[in-house]
């Protein structure tokens, strides 16, 4: 067993040696000239000069190594009442054929493709087929509404859009095609073709010339070989919420990403080739990219692909059934999923129905792991419950208990210590480094390790401004927290306008932009409030234009509908109320942080720049009437 501290120290003091060793886990067509290219900070590049292919490493090499008959994907879909195993041989065949079809239709290295799909294996085939050709994919979460899809179409400029006719979300059937049609109508950029997989429970109306049936599209296509790409070439763009309505297009490269994810499977999750790993998330989120698709497949493990919910499909025993049926060694999900199970089955009675002796560890991330949920899961499962902290931008854990290196004692409330490669520090607003137990901004000293964002797609200026400018020489995480005397990191939450609802990252700024388009609203603020099930929920406070005499309920209902139509149901925007005024600084900045503290029942310091302190009393009364802070 290695020693965490030694491994960590080497990763920080000798990053090039450290990551060159990790890179031996990947097959290269051509080795790199430089492990770390730091010629143009804050843009760092890993493995420059190296040539490889991510799909080859995730699929072909496992077939060549004799894993062809091993399950690559177990597609478990309680919503369609089916379980299907896809071997590495089958995955290879299907991905190569889809890549061949894309090539035949004109897709070339460097093109972009949007994938807007539910949790079906074709989503994985699509991602890997793109990677096979050096085509850059951008997966858009199926819960986003048409305007959000349109924003991403305009920005990513895809040649093709790959999708399905619909999804079953819990007990609801959702049709995707009307959303796609609307998004394409709204977008200025026009895709060449939409390729639609028709699912039996919902049909899609096809537009002649533009829309192609998935099976017709792949029919007769010659399997395509892997195209060698530079390690620094983009693999994918994943849009994530920032503080405005325009999401950030996180760009991930091929080489560093493959090296880091492959390495993390053992170091963090203790997963070897042949093990069964389950990440209960969605391909539309970063967890889905890294740990449903790329991480486990790069490792030669089996990934469980689950189209269902933790509860209601059919009951709160669903997770235990999947673990038992597929011999899952480790599960990764968001704390919300466990809170949902706990709510339905507080005593965990369903677990006794299943033999889950195969199960070795539970990994949670995506939002703060509250101690109640930690103790509940840990008492019930009697295996290590590992909290780990990361972001879409980093693509893998910044802070974790790296069980594959050395399992450290767990402290409830902390995701443990920085993962190798991340030199985590706490600084005050002026950039001064703080000592143990002092709360401040969590930053990471540059360079970030491989696998983290290379830049923001077509927006280097925003990349620098969002992450690299406030604290020169450091990556700004926008999370606040502290490090204790033992080096354990505590993450207290976002210090910007990003919130996490049921482990889904959303922007209150984007919701404000939508609300501001309502003709009766003069101004508004959306704040994140605590929620027992989903961690956080948004609450809107709006000021009506003078002369508007409409009931609060009427306007609220319209705003709720508007946010649902423009952003999507996953925004979970259900609460809003009108206020006479919003608290502001003398320069006119709305004091959202202060309102968040009031809603949470936290002590706050009266901002010295506040224009009129009496407004805070009005806001406190309003939030109290709405039931905040929760008891
Ligand atoms: N496509 C379309 N709509 C979707 C969707 C998708 N992929 N995912 C969610 N939605 C919709 C839901 O149907 C719901 O709509 P409604 O307002 O009409 O009911 C809305 O978005 C809110 O969804 P959600 O917040 O997920 O609430 P829920 O009640 O459906 O489920 C949980 C609650 C806790 C069971 C669920 O959020 C969950 O399993 N979360 C944890 C796991 C996870 O996915 N984490 C992601 C990152 S690791
Ligand atoms: P996302 O980009 O969707 O992964 O969301 C990233 C944000 O989720 C982080 O900036 C944190 O605010 C939050 N987050 C993720 N994991 C954790 C964790 N383990 N503990 C606390 N917050 C977390």
XYZ file of C-alpha atoms and ligand atoms in Angstrom:
702
model
C 0.000 0.000 0.000
C 1.407 3.361 -1.028
C 1.485 6.350 1.236
C -0.856 9.210 0.354
C 1.504 11.930 1.554
C 4.417 10.619 -0.507
C 2.312 10.284 -3.642
C 0.810 13.724 -3.148
C 4.176 15.397 -2.519
C 5.655 13.840 -5.645
C 2.705 15.066 -7.720
C 3.313 18.649 -6.592
C 7.104 18.711 -6.521
C 7.761 16.601 -9.623
C 4.590 16.911 -11.678
C 6.260 15.954 -14.948
C 7.688 12.687 -13.607
C 4.442 11.948 -11.798
C 2.152 12.384 -14.801
C 4.595 10.764 -17.240
C 4.375 7.630 -15.095
C 0.565 7.849 -15.111
C 0.625 8.304 -18.899
C 2.048 4.798 -19.239
C -1.509 3.600 -18.583
C -2.560 4.998 -21.979
C -1.596 3.761 -25.450
C 0.084 6.418 -27.591
C 0.724 6.465 -31.327
C 3.518 8.880 -30.639
C 5.049 9.933 -27.355
C 4.981 13.551 -26.180
C 7.792 16.106 -26.534
C 6.918 17.765 -23.279
C 4.863 16.470 -20.360
C 3.919 19.963 -19.194
C 4.060 22.856 -21.593
C 4.073 25.980 -19.429
C 5.239 28.432 -22.078
C 2.003 30.426 -22.095
C 0.551 30.737 -18.588
C -2.217 30.627 -17.467
C -2.795 28.297 -20.432
C -1.013 25.057 -19.573
C -0.885 22.100 -21.926
C -0.145 18.486 -21.032
C 1.655 15.975 -23.239
C 2.310 18.349 -26.148
C 3.529 16.537 -29.229
C 1.872 13.279 -28.131
C -0.565 11.540 -30.480
C -3.291 9.156 -29.333
C -7.010 8.445 -29.650
C -9.388 8.423 -26.686
C -11.836 5.954 -28.267
C -8.990 3.554 -29.060
C -7.987 3.648 -25.403
C -11.561 3.207 -24.174
C -12.580 0.447 -26.578
C -10.229 -1.031 -29.188
C -7.284 -1.767 -26.950
C -9.448 -3.756 -24.542
C -10.696 -5.900 -27.416
C -7.098 -6.406 -28.564
C -6.105 -7.343 -25.011
C -8.723 -10.097 -24.836
C -11.525 -8.312 -23.008
C -13.871 -8.510 -26.014
C -16.399 -10.760 -24.304
C -16.376 -8.788 -21.045
C -19.313 -6.480 -20.376
C -18.390 -2.902 -21.194
C -21.832 -1.485 -20.423
C -24.711 -2.904 -18.428
C -27.730 -0.888 -19.479
C -30.246 -1.197 -16.659
C -33.478 0.582 -17.446
C -36.303 0.130 -14.960
C -38.319 2.732 -16.874
C -38.437 0.465 -19.934
C -38.248 -2.700 -17.834
C -35.090 -3.987 -19.509
C -31.509 -4.960 -18.730
C -29.011 -5.343 -21.591
C -25.332 -6.184 -21.540
C -23.042 -4.714 -24.189
C -19.649 -6.403 -24.436
C -16.467 -4.616 -25.485
C -16.721 -6.482 -28.821
C -20.243 -5.158 -29.362
C -19.274 -1.676 -28.209
C -16.394 -1.694 -30.671
C -18.636 -2.770 -33.527
C -21.369 -0.215 -32.788
C -19.054 2.699 -32.187
C -17.008 1.989 -35.318
C -20.183 1.734 -37.384
C -21.644 4.989 -36.055
C -18.285 6.687 -36.611
C -18.348 5.313 -40.150
C -21.801 6.759 -40.694
C -20.735 10.149 -39.387
C -17.681 10.074 -41.647
C -19.824 9.094 -44.634
C -22.101 12.042 -43.881
C -19.135 14.397 -43.873
C -17.974 14.644 -40.247
C -14.286 15.452 -40.009
C -11.695 15.926 -37.303
C -12.265 19.275 -35.592
C -16.017 19.432 -36.388
C -18.480 19.696 -33.530
C -21.535 17.525 -32.852
C -24.250 18.071 -30.255
C -25.601 15.029 -28.452
C -28.963 15.606 -26.753
C -29.923 12.187 -25.484
C -31.486 10.365 -22.589
C -29.683 7.661 -20.622
C -29.467 5.074 -23.393
C -26.298 3.314 -24.642
C -26.534 5.131 -27.988
C -25.437 8.256 -26.090
C -22.162 6.473 -25.252
C -21.794 5.201 -28.823
C -22.240 8.772 -30.019
C -19.622 10.220 -27.663
C -17.104 7.522 -28.519
C -17.821 7.694 -32.259
C -16.998 11.390 -32.169
C -13.814 10.727 -30.189
C -12.904 8.038 -32.738
C -12.927 10.603 -35.538
C -11.415 13.493 -33.613
C -14.827 15.176 -33.778
C -15.594 17.330 -30.723
C -18.793 16.389 -28.931
C -20.956 18.586 -26.784
C -23.503 16.640 -24.763
C -26.474 18.712 -23.616
C -28.445 17.454 -20.611
C -31.899 16.284 -21.719
C -33.618 18.311 -18.999
C -32.715 21.648 -20.594
C -35.458 23.507 -22.428
C -35.275 24.611 -26.079
C -33.740 28.080 -25.478
C -30.862 26.521 -23.525
C -30.291 24.018 -26.323
C -30.397 26.875 -28.841
C -27.725 28.808 -26.908
C -25.461 25.763 -27.065
C -26.175 25.183 -30.792
C -25.240 28.777 -31.543
C -22.061 28.619 -29.552
C -20.796 25.135 -30.441
C -21.823 25.434 -34.140
C -22.425 21.692 -34.581
C -22.534 20.030 -37.996
C -24.839 17.296 -36.635
C -27.220 16.865 -33.757
C -27.678 13.334 -32.444
C -30.762 12.643 -30.395
C -33.650 10.317 -29.599
C -37.391 10.714 -29.914
C -37.771 10.965 -26.161
C -37.211 9.746 -22.660
C -39.042 8.377 -19.687
C -38.310 10.573 -16.708
C -39.469 8.727 -13.633
C -43.071 8.045 -14.618
C -43.411 10.756 -17.299
C -42.839 10.305 -21.005
C -41.061 13.252 -22.565
C -40.902 13.976 -26.294
C -37.520 15.427 -27.309
C -38.243 16.239 -30.945
C -40.490 19.275 -30.373
C -37.752 20.723 -28.151
C -35.131 20.098 -30.829
C -37.278 21.617 -33.575
C -37.932 24.685 -31.466
C -34.251 25.039 -30.551
C -33.161 24.760 -34.174
C -35.745 27.356 -35.176
C -34.442 29.705 -32.502
C -30.747 29.180 -33.262
C -29.007 31.203 -35.934
C -26.606 28.363 -36.630
C -28.262 25.616 -38.665
C -27.216 21.997 -38.241
C -26.734 19.909 -41.364
C -28.582 16.852 -40.037
C -30.460 15.715 -36.950
C -30.097 11.993 -36.435
C -32.964 10.671 -34.347
C -33.244 7.329 -32.626
C -36.927 6.433 -32.556
C -37.861 4.928 -29.203
C -40.967 2.717 -29.190
C -42.957 4.698 -26.637
C -42.751 8.104 -28.334
C -42.508 8.945 -32.027
C -40.659 11.870 -33.596
C -41.970 13.770 -36.601
C -39.142 14.017 -39.082
C -38.347 16.984 -41.285
C -37.507 15.956 -44.836
C -33.891 16.500 -45.795
C -32.726 17.609 -42.372
C -33.795 14.768 -40.083
C -32.500 11.236 -40.482
C -33.588 8.063 -38.766
C -30.750 6.638 -36.643
C -30.987 3.151 -38.145
C -31.073 4.465 -41.724
C -28.127 6.701 -40.897
C -25.907 3.867 -39.686
C -27.228 1.287 -42.168
C -24.469 -0.036 -44.467
C -21.828 2.283 -43.029
C -18.250 1.021 -43.216
C -16.695 0.781 -39.743
C -14.311 3.702 -39.232
C -10.828 3.356 -37.813
C -9.536 5.593 -35.012
C -8.049 8.879 -36.174
C -4.826 9.812 -34.341
C -5.241 13.183 -32.635
C -2.862 15.419 -30.745
C -2.992 15.063 -26.967
C -3.898 18.749 -26.874
C -6.727 18.490 -29.422
C -10.202 19.032 -27.956
C -12.208 15.941 -27.014
C -15.339 17.665 -25.867
C -17.089 20.860 -24.844
C -19.375 20.676 -21.839
C -21.441 23.736 -21.083
C -21.885 24.515 -17.417
C -23.650 27.256 -15.530
C -21.749 30.423 -14.792
C -23.113 33.527 -13.179
C -24.952 34.751 -16.272
C -27.384 33.288 -18.799
C -24.501 32.412 -21.126
C -23.080 29.076 -19.937
C -19.370 28.376 -19.951
C -18.117 25.900 -22.555
C -15.552 23.872 -20.640
C -13.086 22.428 -23.158
C -11.327 19.187 -22.328
C -8.380 17.861 -24.306
C -7.716 14.235 -25.289
C -4.358 13.252 -23.817
C -4.376 14.773 -20.333
C -8.002 13.753 -19.883
C -7.337 10.097 -20.724
C -4.254 9.963 -18.492
C -5.953 11.574 -15.489
C -9.209 9.627 -15.699
C -7.501 6.301 -16.232
C -5.219 6.996 -13.254
C -8.115 8.201 -11.052
C -10.078 4.966 -11.462
C -7.574 3.084 -9.331
C -6.191 5.905 -7.185
C -9.534 7.386 -6.144
C -12.136 4.665 -6.750
C -9.938 1.567 -6.307
C -11.315 0.131 -9.538
C -9.353 -2.298 -11.694
C -10.058 -3.599 -15.189
C -12.927 -6.099 -15.001
C -14.552 -4.511 -11.919
C -18.116 -3.191 -12.071
C -18.450 0.532 -11.411
C -21.707 2.445 -11.253
C -22.088 6.156 -11.506
C -25.769 7.010 -11.020
C -25.830 10.337 -12.808
C -26.616 11.431 -16.364
C -24.366 11.669 -19.418
C -25.336 15.325 -19.664
C -23.333 16.210 -16.544
C -19.619 16.060 -15.925
C -20.013 13.069 -13.600
C -21.595 11.233 -16.525
C -18.792 12.182 -18.914
C -15.987 11.256 -16.544
C -17.376 8.342 -14.587
C -20.214 6.782 -16.554
C -18.342 6.865 -19.837
C -14.655 7.713 -20.077
C -13.132 6.725 -16.717
C -14.497 3.169 -16.430
C -14.057 2.416 -20.137
C -10.495 3.741 -20.258
C -9.797 1.399 -17.358
C -11.411 -1.649 -19.016
C -14.005 -1.862 -16.264
C -17.748 -2.466 -16.662
C -19.916 0.623 -16.347
C -23.528 0.413 -15.232
C -25.717 2.699 -17.307
C -28.870 3.325 -15.293
C -31.999 4.842 -16.791
C -34.016 5.320 -13.631
C -34.249 7.185 -10.358
C -33.217 6.328 -6.808
C -36.897 6.214 -5.798
C -40.083 5.510 -7.693
C -38.542 3.201 -10.315
C -40.131 1.251 -8.768
C -39.173 1.881 -5.130
C -36.507 2.992 -2.680
C -34.752 -0.367 -3.053
C -33.754 0.319 -6.681
C -30.109 1.116 -5.891
C -29.666 -2.037 -3.786
C -31.227 -4.126 -6.546
C -28.821 -2.769 -9.166
C -25.800 -3.222 -6.880
C -26.778 -6.798 -6.128
C -27.854 -7.809 -9.626
C -24.746 -6.486 -11.373
C -22.201 -7.078 -8.601
C -21.324 -3.406 -8.324
C -18.070 -2.776 -6.452
C -18.424 0.993 -6.042
C -21.272 3.445 -6.599
C -20.932 7.158 -7.263
C -23.916 9.473 -6.946
C -25.062 12.762 -5.434
C -26.075 13.065 -1.757
C -29.565 14.079 -2.942
C -30.152 10.561 -4.214
C -29.490 9.215 -0.734
C -31.661 11.869 0.879
C -34.459 10.804 -1.486
C -34.024 7.143 -0.484
C -33.865 8.077 3.214
C -37.078 10.079 2.905
C -38.975 7.119 1.398
C -37.379 4.402 3.469
C -35.911 5.959 6.638
C -35.000 2.636 8.202
C -33.446 1.301 5.005
C -35.748 -1.705 5.131
C -35.396 -2.450 1.402
C -31.741 -3.287 1.761
C -32.451 -6.570 3.543
C -34.065 -7.913 0.358
C -30.754 -7.904 -1.503
C -27.319 -9.410 -1.102
C -24.960 -6.490 -1.526
C -21.858 -8.155 -0.107
C -20.048 -7.285 -3.383
C -20.299 -3.586 -2.528
C -17.120 -1.957 -1.202
C -17.575 1.817 -1.184
C -20.018 4.652 -1.813
C -18.742 7.873 -3.396
C -20.744 11.078 -3.154
C -20.181 14.443 -4.851
C -21.922 17.248 -6.665
C -23.050 19.119 -3.563
C -22.231 19.309 0.120
C -22.601 15.997 1.954
C -24.515 16.883 5.097
C -23.456 14.885 8.176
C -26.991 13.416 8.639
C -26.893 11.817 5.197
C -23.290 10.721 5.713
C -24.092 8.903 8.976
C -27.323 7.426 7.618
C -25.595 5.955 4.552
C -22.573 4.808 6.464
C -24.598 3.087 9.239
C -26.856 1.429 6.689
C -24.264 0.250 4.181
C -21.377 -0.456 6.541
C -18.843 0.449 3.861
C -16.724 3.608 3.537
C -18.826 6.601 2.433
C -16.426 8.831 0.551
C -17.281 12.475 0.014
C -15.225 14.065 -2.738
C -15.262 17.577 -4.101
C -14.915 18.594 -7.712
C -16.352 20.730 -10.477
C -17.256 20.484 -14.151
C -14.151 22.540 -14.797
C -11.761 20.071 -13.156
C -13.377 16.917 -14.582
C -12.188 14.832 -11.633
C -11.810 15.210 -7.881
C -9.875 18.145 -6.410
C -10.235 16.792 -2.887
C -10.882 13.140 -2.108
C -10.022 10.219 0.082
C -7.864 8.324 -2.410
C -8.674 4.797 -1.257
C -6.681 3.228 -4.070
C -3.540 4.906 -2.729
C -4.194 4.899 1.020
C -7.516 5.081 2.804
C -7.359 7.972 5.253
C -9.608 8.287 8.314
C -12.882 9.987 7.413
C -13.973 13.216 9.092
C -17.696 13.829 8.512
C -18.189 17.160 6.740
C -14.854 17.048 4.900
C -14.074 15.449 1.516
C -10.626 14.680 3.081
C -7.383 15.884 1.459
C -6.310 17.302 -1.911
C -6.050 14.696 -4.645
C -2.551 14.319 -6.133
C -1.958 17.101 -8.639
C -3.992 19.746 -6.812
C -2.078 22.233 -4.662
C -5.067 23.572 -2.732
C -4.765 26.807 -0.723
C -7.106 29.150 1.127
C -6.739 32.881 0.472
C -8.561 35.999 1.618
C -10.211 38.375 -0.854
C -6.912 40.184 -1.316
C -5.121 36.944 -2.242
C -3.276 36.592 1.074
C -2.845 32.969 2.101
C -4.727 32.051 5.265
C -3.685 29.682 8.000
C -5.330 26.508 9.291
C -9.032 26.753 10.165
C -9.405 30.212 8.618
C -12.232 30.408 6.115
C -11.644 32.031 2.744
C -11.583 31.391 -1.001
C -10.475 27.936 -2.042
C -7.914 28.243 -4.830
C -5.546 25.829 -6.558
C -1.974 26.822 -7.354
C -1.260 26.595 -11.087
C -0.711 24.513 -13.063
C -3.835 22.437 -12.659
C -3.212 18.722 -13.259
C -4.048 16.956 -16.548
C -7.735 16.358 -17.318
C -8.849 19.771 -16.070
C -10.247 22.403 -18.404
C -7.811 23.591 -21.047
C -9.841 26.734 -21.753
C -13.415 27.892 -22.403
C -14.488 27.086 -25.927
C -13.969 30.087 -28.187
C -13.639 32.353 -25.181
C -10.121 32.543 -23.800
C -10.846 35.961 -22.350
C -13.668 34.604 -20.203
C -11.461 31.682 -19.143
C -8.851 34.091 -17.822
C -11.399 36.448 -16.286
C -13.487 33.726 -14.601
C -10.727 31.576 -13.163
C -7.266 33.080 -13.417
C -7.485 36.813 -12.880
C -8.677 37.379 -9.307
C -5.781 35.488 -7.748
C -2.863 35.534 -10.221
C -1.020 32.209 -10.277
C -4.038 30.364 -8.866
C -7.228 28.812 -10.214
C -10.255 30.391 -8.519
C -12.743 27.645 -7.618
C -15.528 30.045 -6.488
C -16.089 27.773 -3.497
C -15.390 28.975 0.005
C -13.958 26.871 2.802
C -11.007 26.122 5.057
C -8.293 23.556 5.763
C -8.003 22.193 9.302
C -4.858 21.431 11.322
C -4.630 17.951 9.813
C -4.832 19.196 6.231
C -8.479 18.174 5.731
C -10.369 20.500 3.402
C -13.878 21.717 4.288
C -15.986 23.082 1.427
C -18.628 25.511 2.658
C -20.300 26.334 -0.661
C -20.254 28.642 -3.656
C -19.473 32.281 -3.194
C -20.952 33.291 -6.544
C -24.392 32.997 -8.120
C -24.144 29.313 -8.931
C -26.386 26.924 -6.995
C -26.633 23.159 -6.780
C -30.146 21.775 -6.983
C -30.318 18.015 -6.494
C -26.661 17.868 -7.536
C -27.465 19.801 -10.726
C -25.517 22.996 -11.278
C -27.633 26.011 -12.190
C -27.193 29.745 -12.350
C -29.386 32.111 -10.373
C -28.090 34.831 -12.701
C -29.576 32.971 -15.676
C -32.929 32.735 -13.862
C -32.806 36.466 -13.123
C -32.207 37.185 -16.797
C -35.334 35.178 -17.678
C -37.469 36.861 -14.997
C -36.283 40.285 -16.110
C -37.937 39.680 -19.491
C -41.398 39.641 -17.854
C -43.150 42.872 -18.855
C -44.363 43.662 -15.325
C -41.069 43.121 -13.526
C -38.823 46.123 -12.844
C -36.024 44.181 -11.184
C -35.415 40.929 -9.392
C -33.014 38.763 -7.469
C -32.888 34.978 -7.317
C -31.160 33.461 -4.319
C -30.260 29.910 -3.360
C -31.993 28.677 -0.217
C -31.442 25.494 1.794
C -33.651 22.510 1.045
C -33.776 19.258 2.961
C -34.098 17.044 -0.105
C -32.415 18.877 -2.965
C -29.735 20.708 -1.001
C -30.663 24.072 -2.483
C -33.678 25.595 -4.203
C -34.003 28.963 -5.927
C -36.301 31.681 -4.585
C -37.148 34.787 -6.594
C -37.792 38.240 -5.145
C -39.181 40.646 -7.691
C -40.174 44.309 -7.775
C -43.153 45.187 -9.954
C -42.969 48.145 -12.309
C -44.732 51.193 -10.908
C -48.384 51.281 -11.858
C -48.633 47.498 -12.217
C -51.443 46.291 -9.996
C -51.498 42.549 -10.268
C -51.648 39.903 -7.601
C -48.482 38.333 -6.334
C -49.795 34.845 -7.121
C -50.640 35.722 -10.703
C -47.207 37.147 -11.503
C -45.433 34.372 -9.588
C -47.251 31.706 -11.633
C -46.150 33.413 -14.846
C -42.548 33.640 -13.673
C -42.494 29.973 -12.664
C -43.815 29.047 -16.109
C -41.316 31.318 -17.830
C -38.281 29.821 -16.088
C -39.551 26.318 -16.838
C -39.991 27.173 -20.528
C -36.708 29.023 -20.931
C -34.335 27.015 -18.737
C -36.150 23.779 -17.952
C -37.922 21.867 -15.197
C -34.580 21.036 -13.574
C -34.263 24.668 -12.463
C -36.923 23.726 -9.861
C -38.041 27.348 -9.743
C -41.298 27.222 -7.793
C -41.024 30.039 -5.247
C -41.188 33.771 -5.868
C -42.747 36.798 -4.244
C -42.958 40.494 -4.858
C -41.126 42.963 -2.642
C -41.304 46.746 -2.580
C -37.532 47.181 -2.901
C -34.346 45.143 -3.078
C -31.353 45.846 -0.810
C -28.456 47.386 -2.693
C -25.063 48.954 -2.224
C -24.733 52.657 -2.868
C -23.365 51.812 -6.300
C -26.506 49.807 -7.067
C -25.295 46.212 -6.645
C -28.003 43.931 -5.267
C -26.948 42.366 -1.948
C -27.709 38.760 -2.826
C -25.205 37.297 -0.358
C -26.854 39.121 2.537
C -30.289 37.882 1.463
C -28.923 34.325 1.205
C -27.682 34.608 4.801
C -31.072 35.888 5.983
C -32.881 33.004 4.260
C -30.465 30.514 5.824
C -30.785 32.078 9.290
C -27.025 32.775 9.310
C -25.383 35.691 11.082
C -24.350 38.376 8.630
C -22.366 41.558 8.822
C -24.230 44.702 7.759
C -22.477 45.656 4.494
C -20.738 48.994 5.019
C -21.723 50.022 1.496
C -25.463 49.398 1.978
C -27.673 52.151 0.658
C -30.647 51.764 2.985
C -30.360 49.219 5.851
C -34.108 49.313 6.579
C -34.747 47.316 3.409
C -33.117 44.324 5.083
C -35.885 44.346 7.720
C -38.478 44.222 4.950
C -36.637 41.337 3.259
C -36.339 39.480 6.567
C -40.115 39.809 7.077
C -40.825 38.599 3.540
C -38.534 35.604 3.844
C -39.993 34.786 7.277
C -43.485 34.834 5.757
C -42.200 32.388 3.111
C -41.017 30.034 5.866
C -37.301 30.915 5.950
C -35.085 30.001 7.606
C -36.306 26.398 7.720
C -36.538 25.001 11.226
N -34.949 15.193 -18.767
C -36.053 15.937 -18.636
N -36.516 16.396 -17.456
C -35.805 16.096 -16.364
C -34.628 15.332 -16.419
C -34.203 14.868 -17.693
N -33.109 14.146 -17.848
N -34.153 15.190 -15.166
C -35.002 15.836 -14.351
N -35.999 16.380 -15.070
C -37.172 17.105 -14.581
C -37.914 16.249 -13.579
O -38.824 15.398 -14.219
C -38.638 17.284 -12.732
O -39.738 17.792 -13.466
P -41.115 18.245 -12.760
O -40.860 19.581 -12.174
O -42.069 18.280 -13.925
O -41.447 17.205 -11.750
C -37.623 18.411 -12.671
O -36.766 18.236 -13.823
C -36.795 18.403 -11.435
O -36.020 17.218 -11.406
P -35.246 16.720 -10.105
O -34.684 17.906 -9.395
O -34.285 15.663 -10.489
O -36.387 16.191 -9.165
P -37.125 14.803 -9.112
O -38.167 14.967 -8.077
O -37.542 14.338 -10.455
O -36.006 13.785 -8.555
C -34.153 13.091 -7.200
C -35.334 14.034 -7.344
C -33.443 13.403 -5.904
C -34.673 11.657 -7.151
C -33.204 13.246 -8.415
O -32.866 14.590 -8.574
C -31.899 12.498 -8.300
O -31.860 11.306 -8.416
N -30.787 13.218 -8.084
C -29.474 12.717 -7.735
C -28.629 12.060 -8.786
C -28.130 12.926 -9.896
O -28.631 12.799 -10.968
N -27.123 13.793 -9.735
C -26.557 14.546 -10.815
C -25.139 14.876 -10.711
S -24.111 13.653 -9.937
P -20.545 20.782 -10.919
O -19.756 21.652 -11.811
O -21.933 20.535 -11.369
O -19.811 19.506 -10.583
O -20.714 21.579 -9.559
C -19.566 22.016 -8.879
C -19.948 22.602 -7.560
O -20.679 21.648 -6.781
C -18.749 22.947 -6.716
O -18.208 24.192 -7.055
C -19.317 22.893 -5.318
O -19.963 24.080 -4.979
C -20.342 21.778 -5.412
N -19.779 20.511 -4.940
C -19.414 19.464 -5.695
N -18.980 18.454 -4.926
C -19.057 18.882 -3.647
C -18.722 18.307 -2.366
N -18.268 17.070 -2.270
N -18.915 19.069 -1.268
C -19.387 20.329 -1.354
N -19.728 20.917 -2.526
C -19.564 20.208 -3.654
